PDB file of C-alpha atoms in Angstrom:
ATOM      1  CA  GLN A   1      11.661  77.276  23.736  1.00  0.00           C
ATOM      2  CA  VAL A   2      11.171  74.923  20.682  1.00  0.00           C
ATOM      3  CA  GLN A   3      10.959  76.591  16.905  1.00  0.00           C
ATOM      4  CA  LEU A   4       9.070  74.574  14.390  1.00  0.00           C
ATOM      5  CA  VAL A   5       9.390  75.097  10.820  1.00  0.00           C
ATOM      6  CA  GLU A   6       7.046  73.458   8.231  1.00  0.00           C
ATOM      7  CA  SER A   7       7.633  72.764   4.710  1.00  0.00           C
ATOM      8  CA  GLY A   8       6.675  70.362   1.721  1.00  0.00           C
ATOM      9  CA  GLY A   9       3.239  72.147   1.044  1.00  0.00           C
ATOM     10  CA  GLY A  10       2.015  73.067  -2.488  1.00  0.00           C
ATOM     11  CA  LEU A  11      -0.656  72.602  -5.514  1.00  0.00           C
ATOM     12  CA  VAL A  12      -1.315  69.094  -6.445  1.00  0.00           C
ATOM     13  CA  GLN A  13      -4.228  67.800  -8.104  1.00  0.00           C
ATOM     14  CA  ALA A  14      -6.613  65.284  -6.392  1.00  0.00           C
ATOM     15  CA  GLY A  15      -5.086  61.470  -6.127  1.00  0.00           C
ATOM     16  CA  GLY A  16      -1.887  63.296  -6.028  1.00  0.00           C
ATOM     17  CA  SER A  17       0.921  63.105  -2.828  1.00  0.00           C
ATOM     18  CA  LEU A  18       2.791  65.130  -0.876  1.00  0.00           C
ATOM     19  CA  ARG A  19       5.017  64.831   2.153  1.00  0.00           C
ATOM     20  CA  LEU A  20       5.034  67.418   4.721  1.00  0.00           C
ATOM     21  CA  SER A  21       8.305  68.154   6.865  1.00  0.00           C
ATOM     22  CA  CYS A  22       8.523  69.991  10.070  1.00  0.00           C
ATOM     23  CA  THR A  23      11.935  70.582  11.809  1.00  0.00           C
ATOM     24  CA  ALA A  24      12.143  71.630  15.115  1.00  0.00           C
ATOM     25  CA  SER A  25      14.967  73.666  16.752  1.00  0.00           C
ATOM     26  CA  GLY A  26      16.008  74.753  20.149  1.00  0.00           C
ATOM     27  CA  GLY A  27      14.958  71.713  22.454  1.00  0.00           C
ATOM     28  CA  THR A  28      15.331  68.033  22.841  1.00  0.00           C
ATOM     29  CA  PHE A  29      13.367  67.087  20.050  1.00  0.00           C
ATOM     30  CA  SER A  30      13.431  63.351  20.868  1.00  0.00           C
ATOM     31  CA  TYR A  31      11.932  64.471  24.071  1.00  0.00           C
ATOM     32  CA  HIS A  32       8.619  65.970  22.323  1.00  0.00           C
ATOM     33  CA  ALA A  33       5.588  64.454  21.712  1.00  0.00           C
ATOM     34  CA  MET A  34       4.586  65.822  17.845  1.00  0.00           C
ATOM     35  CA  GLY A  35       1.218  66.385  16.411  1.00  0.00           C
ATOM     36  CA  TRP A  36      -0.150  67.365  12.849  1.00  0.00           C
ATOM     37  CA  PHE A  37      -3.025  69.815  12.859  1.00  0.00           C
ATOM     38  CA  ARG A  38      -4.941  71.450  10.099  1.00  0.00           C
ATOM     39  CA  GLN A  39      -7.448  74.512   8.959  1.00  0.00           C
ATOM     40  CA  ALA A  40      -9.537  74.616   6.171  1.00  0.00           C
ATOM     41  CA  PRO A  41     -10.832  78.317   5.138  1.00  0.00           C
ATOM     42  CA  GLY A  42     -13.885  79.284   7.600  1.00  0.00           C
ATOM     43  CA  LYS A  43     -13.375  76.350   9.615  1.00  0.00           C
ATOM     44  CA  ASP A  44     -11.873  75.084  13.099  1.00  0.00           C
ATOM     45  CA  ARG A  45      -8.479  73.956  13.248  1.00  0.00           C
ATOM     46  CA  GLU A  46      -8.722  69.857  13.316  1.00  0.00           C
ATOM     47  CA  PHE A  47      -6.561  67.420  14.856  1.00  0.00           C
ATOM     48  CA  VAL A  48      -5.007  65.128  11.606  1.00  0.00           C
ATOM     49  CA  ALA A  49      -2.064  62.788  13.220  1.00  0.00           C
ATOM     50  CA  ALA A  50       0.017  62.346  16.469  1.00  0.00           C
ATOM     51  CA  LEU A  51       3.238  60.384  17.042  1.00  0.00           C
ATOM     52  CA  SER A  52       4.828  59.953  20.393  1.00  0.00           C
ATOM     53  CA  ARG A  53       8.193  60.612  21.431  1.00  0.00           C
ATOM     54  CA  GLY A  54       9.532  57.264  20.214  1.00  0.00           C
ATOM     55  CA  GLY A  55       7.485  57.568  17.273  1.00  0.00           C
ATOM     56  CA  ASP A  56       5.591  54.221  17.338  1.00  0.00           C
ATOM     57  CA  ASN A  57       1.952  53.665  16.365  1.00  0.00           C
ATOM     58  CA  PRO A  58       0.831  57.164  15.467  1.00  0.00           C
ATOM     59  CA  ILE A  59      -2.974  58.215  15.334  1.00  0.00           C
ATOM     60  CA  TYR A  60      -4.865  59.300  12.878  1.00  0.00           C
ATOM     61  CA  THR A  61      -8.242  60.890  11.997  1.00  0.00           C
ATOM     62  CA  ASP A  62     -10.680  59.203  10.518  1.00  0.00           C
ATOM     63  CA  SER A  63     -10.874  60.920   7.659  1.00  0.00           C
ATOM     64  CA  VAL A  64      -6.891  60.471   6.817  1.00  0.00           C
ATOM     65  CA  LYS A  65      -6.845  56.961   7.771  1.00  0.00           C
ATOM     66  CA  GLY A  66      -5.244  54.868   4.939  1.00  0.00           C
ATOM     67  CA  ARG A  67      -3.973  57.740   3.329  1.00  0.00           C
ATOM     68  CA  PHE A  68      -1.641  59.455   5.722  1.00  0.00           C
ATOM     69  CA  SER A  69       1.172  58.364   7.561  1.00  0.00           C
ATOM     70  CA  MET A  70       3.287  60.138  10.299  1.00  0.00           C
ATOM     71  CA  SER A  71       6.394  59.785  11.283  1.00  0.00           C
ATOM     72  CA  ARG A  72       9.779  61.179  13.045  1.00  0.00           C
ATOM     73  CA  ASP A  73      13.516  61.107  12.459  1.00  0.00           C
ATOM     74  CA  ASN A  74      14.929  61.980  15.853  1.00  0.00           C
ATOM     75  CA  GLY A  75      18.377  62.045  14.160  1.00  0.00           C
ATOM     76  CA  LYS A  76      17.224  64.973  12.108  1.00  0.00           C
ATOM     77  CA  ASN A  77      15.118  66.853  14.372  1.00  0.00           C
ATOM     78  CA  THR A  78      11.910  66.375  12.055  1.00  0.00           C
ATOM     79  CA  VAL A  79       8.656  64.736  11.669  1.00  0.00           C
ATOM     80  CA  TYR A  80       6.799  64.017   8.342  1.00  0.00           C
ATOM     81  CA  LEU A  81       3.474  63.812   6.898  1.00  0.00           C
ATOM     82  CA  GLN A  82       3.090  61.621   4.056  1.00  0.00           C
ATOM     83  CA  MET A  83      -0.068  62.432   2.254  1.00  0.00           C
ATOM     84  CA  ASN A  84      -1.391  59.676  -0.440  1.00  0.00           C
ATOM     85  CA  SER A  85      -4.378  59.800  -2.521  1.00  0.00           C
ATOM     86  CA  LEU A  86      -5.145  63.464  -1.616  1.00  0.00           C
ATOM     87  CA  LYS A  87      -9.253  64.892  -2.190  1.00  0.00           C
ATOM     88  CA  PRO A  88     -10.006  68.626  -2.339  1.00  0.00           C
ATOM     89  CA  GLU A  89     -11.500  68.087   1.011  1.00  0.00           C
ATOM     90  CA  ASP A  90      -7.549  68.011   2.484  1.00  0.00           C
ATOM     91  CA  THR A  91      -6.895  71.514   1.111  1.00  0.00           C
ATOM     92  CA  ALA A  92      -6.112  73.456   4.322  1.00  0.00           C
ATOM     93  CA  VAL A  93      -3.136  75.291   6.290  1.00  0.00           C
ATOM     94  CA  TYR A  94      -0.997  72.432   8.051  1.00  0.00           C
ATOM     95  CA  TYR A  95       0.454  73.097  11.553  1.00  0.00           C
ATOM     96  CA  CYS A  96       2.969  70.649  13.080  1.00  0.00           C
ATOM     97  CA  ALA A  97       3.073  70.874  17.084  1.00  0.00           C
ATOM     98  CA  ALA A  98       4.935  69.673  19.925  1.00  0.00           C
ATOM     99  CA  ARG A  99       4.629  69.092  23.777  1.00  0.00           C
ATOM    100  CA  HIS A 100       7.722  68.168  25.665  1.00  0.00           C
ATOM    101  CA  LEU A 101       6.007  64.929  27.058  1.00  0.00           C
ATOM    102  CA  TYR A 102       5.114  61.143  26.607  1.00  0.00           C
ATOM    103  CA  GLY A 103       1.898  59.967  25.080  1.00  0.00           C
ATOM    104  CA  MET A 104       0.303  61.146  22.064  1.00  0.00           C
ATOM    105  CA  TYR A 105      -2.457  64.383  21.999  1.00  0.00           C
ATOM    106  CA  THR A 106      -5.409  64.817  19.996  1.00  0.00           C
ATOM    107  CA  SER A 107      -6.243  68.470  21.194  1.00  0.00           C
ATOM    108  CA  GLY A 108      -4.462  71.173  19.746  1.00  0.00           C
ATOM    109  CA  SER A 109      -4.743  73.033  23.351  1.00  0.00           C
ATOM    110  CA  MET A 110      -2.317  70.477  24.738  1.00  0.00           C
ATOM    111  CA  TYR A 111       0.646  71.550  22.217  1.00  0.00           C
ATOM    112  CA  PRO A 112       2.203  74.962  23.453  1.00  0.00           C
ATOM    113  CA  TYR A 113       4.510  75.118  20.293  1.00  0.00           C
ATOM    114  CA  TRP A 114       3.292  75.730  16.689  1.00  0.00           C
ATOM    115  CA  GLY A 115       4.827  76.300  13.290  1.00  0.00           C
ATOM    116  CA  GLN A 116       3.679  78.737  11.181  1.00  0.00           C
ATOM    117  CA  GLY A 117       2.128  76.434   8.784  1.00  0.00           C
ATOM    118  CA  THR A 118       2.456  75.582   5.437  1.00  0.00           C
ATOM    119  CA  GLN A 119      -0.874  75.755   2.645  1.00  0.00           C
ATOM    120  CA  VAL A 120      -1.546  72.575   0.903  1.00  0.00           C
ATOM    121  CA  THR A 121      -4.045  73.034  -2.096  1.00  0.00           C
ATOM    122  CA  VAL A 122      -5.770  69.809  -3.901  1.00  0.00           C
ATOM    123  CA  SER A 123      -7.347  70.776  -7.265  1.00  0.00           C
ATOM    124  CA  SER A 124     -10.203  68.784  -8.050  1.00  0.00           C
TER     125      SER A 124
END
């Protein structure tokens, strides 16, 4: 059983930056594919980014390409989401997710393990 804890959310002005962290415990972190998702008020949860066990070539949803960067440090059992040039439409609760498997996954249903979420609010 993997436990995930996100941190790093907060309030930032449009154009600013935040770095989210997600630290895992209870499993072998390096064996898990990781994902970031977000859910804005009144909207469905949506895929943001995903990263394989090896950490190469993450994939992103189109709306964050060129602004967000996902990475992992297997030595620290942590995955990161660097968010630059933030926009008000990035406001959401951000969740990290894990799956004990190869590959990268854009569907939330593929991830059995989830964190509690961290709020990101971008003011205009």
